[in-house]
mmCIF file of C-alpha atoms in Angstrom:
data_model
loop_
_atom_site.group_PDB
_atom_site.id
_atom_site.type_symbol
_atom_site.label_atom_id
_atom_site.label_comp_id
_atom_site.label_asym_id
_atom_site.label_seq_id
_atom_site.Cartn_x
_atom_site.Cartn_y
_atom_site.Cartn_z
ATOM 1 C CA UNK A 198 -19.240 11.799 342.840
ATOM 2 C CA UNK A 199 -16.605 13.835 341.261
ATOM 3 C CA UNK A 200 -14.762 10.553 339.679
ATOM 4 C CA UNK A 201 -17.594 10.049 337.776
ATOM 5 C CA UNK A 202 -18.892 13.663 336.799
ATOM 6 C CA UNK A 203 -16.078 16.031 335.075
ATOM 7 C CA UNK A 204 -18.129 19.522 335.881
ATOM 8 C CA UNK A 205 -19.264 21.540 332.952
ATOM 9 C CA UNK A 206 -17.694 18.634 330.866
ATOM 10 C CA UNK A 207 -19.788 15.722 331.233
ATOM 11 C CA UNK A 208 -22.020 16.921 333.915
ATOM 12 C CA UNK A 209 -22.866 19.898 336.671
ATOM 13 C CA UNK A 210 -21.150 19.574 340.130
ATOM 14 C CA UNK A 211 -23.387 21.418 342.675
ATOM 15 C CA UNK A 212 -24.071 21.547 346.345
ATOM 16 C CA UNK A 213 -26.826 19.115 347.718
ATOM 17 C CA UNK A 214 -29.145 21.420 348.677
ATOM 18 C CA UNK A 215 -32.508 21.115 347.189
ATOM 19 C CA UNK A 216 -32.378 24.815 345.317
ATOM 20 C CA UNK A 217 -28.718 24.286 344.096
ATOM 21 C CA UNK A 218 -29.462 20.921 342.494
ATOM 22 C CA UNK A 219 -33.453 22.019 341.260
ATOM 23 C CA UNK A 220 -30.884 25.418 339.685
ATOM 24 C CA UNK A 221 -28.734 23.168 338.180
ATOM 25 C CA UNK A 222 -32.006 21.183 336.574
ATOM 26 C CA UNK A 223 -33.254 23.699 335.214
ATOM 27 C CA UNK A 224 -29.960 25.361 333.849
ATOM 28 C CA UNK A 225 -29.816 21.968 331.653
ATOM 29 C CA UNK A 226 -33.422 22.163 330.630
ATOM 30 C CA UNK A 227 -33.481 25.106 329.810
ATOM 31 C CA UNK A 228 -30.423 25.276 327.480
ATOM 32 C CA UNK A 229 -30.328 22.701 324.290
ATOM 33 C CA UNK A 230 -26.153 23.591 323.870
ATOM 34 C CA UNK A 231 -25.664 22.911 327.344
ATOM 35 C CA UNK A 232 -27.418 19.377 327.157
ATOM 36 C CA UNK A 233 -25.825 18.485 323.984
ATOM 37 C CA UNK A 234 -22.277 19.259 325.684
ATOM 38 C CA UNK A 235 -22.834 17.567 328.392
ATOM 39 C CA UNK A 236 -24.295 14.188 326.727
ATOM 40 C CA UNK A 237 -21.361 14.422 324.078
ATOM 41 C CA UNK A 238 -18.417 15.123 327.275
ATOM 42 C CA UNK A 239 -20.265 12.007 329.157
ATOM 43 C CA UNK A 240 -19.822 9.667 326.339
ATOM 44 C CA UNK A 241 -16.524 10.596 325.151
ATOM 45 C CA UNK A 242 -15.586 9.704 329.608
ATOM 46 C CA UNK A 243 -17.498 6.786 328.916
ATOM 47 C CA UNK A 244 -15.550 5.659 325.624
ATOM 48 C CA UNK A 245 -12.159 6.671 327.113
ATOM 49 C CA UNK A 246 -12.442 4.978 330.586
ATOM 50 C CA UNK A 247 -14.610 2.093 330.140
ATOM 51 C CA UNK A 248 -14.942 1.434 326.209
ATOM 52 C CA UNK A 249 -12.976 -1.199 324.327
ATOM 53 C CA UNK A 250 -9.963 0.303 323.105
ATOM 54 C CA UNK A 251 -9.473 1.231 326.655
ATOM 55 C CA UNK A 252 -10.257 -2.080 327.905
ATOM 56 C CA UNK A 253 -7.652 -3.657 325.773
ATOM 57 C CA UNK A 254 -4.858 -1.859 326.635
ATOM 58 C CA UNK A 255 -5.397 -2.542 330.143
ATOM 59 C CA UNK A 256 -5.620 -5.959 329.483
ATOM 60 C CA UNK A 257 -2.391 -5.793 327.544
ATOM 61 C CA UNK A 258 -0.211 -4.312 329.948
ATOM 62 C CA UNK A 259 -1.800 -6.446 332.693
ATOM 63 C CA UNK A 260 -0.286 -9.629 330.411
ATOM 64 C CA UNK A 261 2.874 -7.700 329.692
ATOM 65 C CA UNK A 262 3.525 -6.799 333.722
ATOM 66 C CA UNK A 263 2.640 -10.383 335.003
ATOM 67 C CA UNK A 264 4.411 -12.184 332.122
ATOM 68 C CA UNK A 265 7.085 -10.272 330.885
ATOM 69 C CA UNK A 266 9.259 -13.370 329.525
ATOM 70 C CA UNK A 267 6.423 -14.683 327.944
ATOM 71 C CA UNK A 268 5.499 -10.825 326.079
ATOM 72 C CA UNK A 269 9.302 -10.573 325.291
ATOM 73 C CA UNK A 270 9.621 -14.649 323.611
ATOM 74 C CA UNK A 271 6.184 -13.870 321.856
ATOM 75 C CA UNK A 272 7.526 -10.517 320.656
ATOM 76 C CA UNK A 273 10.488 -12.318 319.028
ATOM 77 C CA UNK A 274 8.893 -15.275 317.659
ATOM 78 C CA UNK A 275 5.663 -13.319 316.511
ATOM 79 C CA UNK A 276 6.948 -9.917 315.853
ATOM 80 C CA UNK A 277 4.212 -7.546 317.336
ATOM 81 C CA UNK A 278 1.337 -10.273 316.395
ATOM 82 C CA UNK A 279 0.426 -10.915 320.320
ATOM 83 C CA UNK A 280 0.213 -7.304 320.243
ATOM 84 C CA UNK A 281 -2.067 -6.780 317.464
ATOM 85 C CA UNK A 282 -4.094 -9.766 318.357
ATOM 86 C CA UNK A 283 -4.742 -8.327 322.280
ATOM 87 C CA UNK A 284 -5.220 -4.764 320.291
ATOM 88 C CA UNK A 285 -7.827 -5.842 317.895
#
């Protein structure tokens, strides 16, 4: 599905007809550059949507939105240590 596969960044987007999608196969075979691409733009999706970093700042601004006292107190007794514990 086209959330998943940027095309010509992480991926080929192509109709799902038999010859469009054996084309497309062999287009990526057949070129190294094109597979290397590809593999590097997939992992780099990968790291930004689902990796760690990513992850944690979700998880921070989850806190921060469903206890906003609590983020603001721990913010002025702790400085930004909540932070850069829920960032580490």
């Amino acid at each position: 599905p086209e959330e998943f596969v940027i095309g010509g960044v992480c991926g080929e987007l192509v109709d799902s007809r038999p010859d469009a999608v054996a084309a497309a196969v062999a287009r990526i075979i057949g070129d190294e550059g094109l597979r290397s691409s590809l593999s590097s733009g997939a992992r780099r999706l990968v790291e930004e949507r689902y990796g760690p970093a990513r992850a944690r700042a979700v998880l921070l601004q989850q806190l921060q939105e469903t206890f906003p006292a609590s983020a603001e107190r721990a913010r002025g007794i702790r400085g930004d240590h909540a932070e850069a514990v829920l960032s580490a």
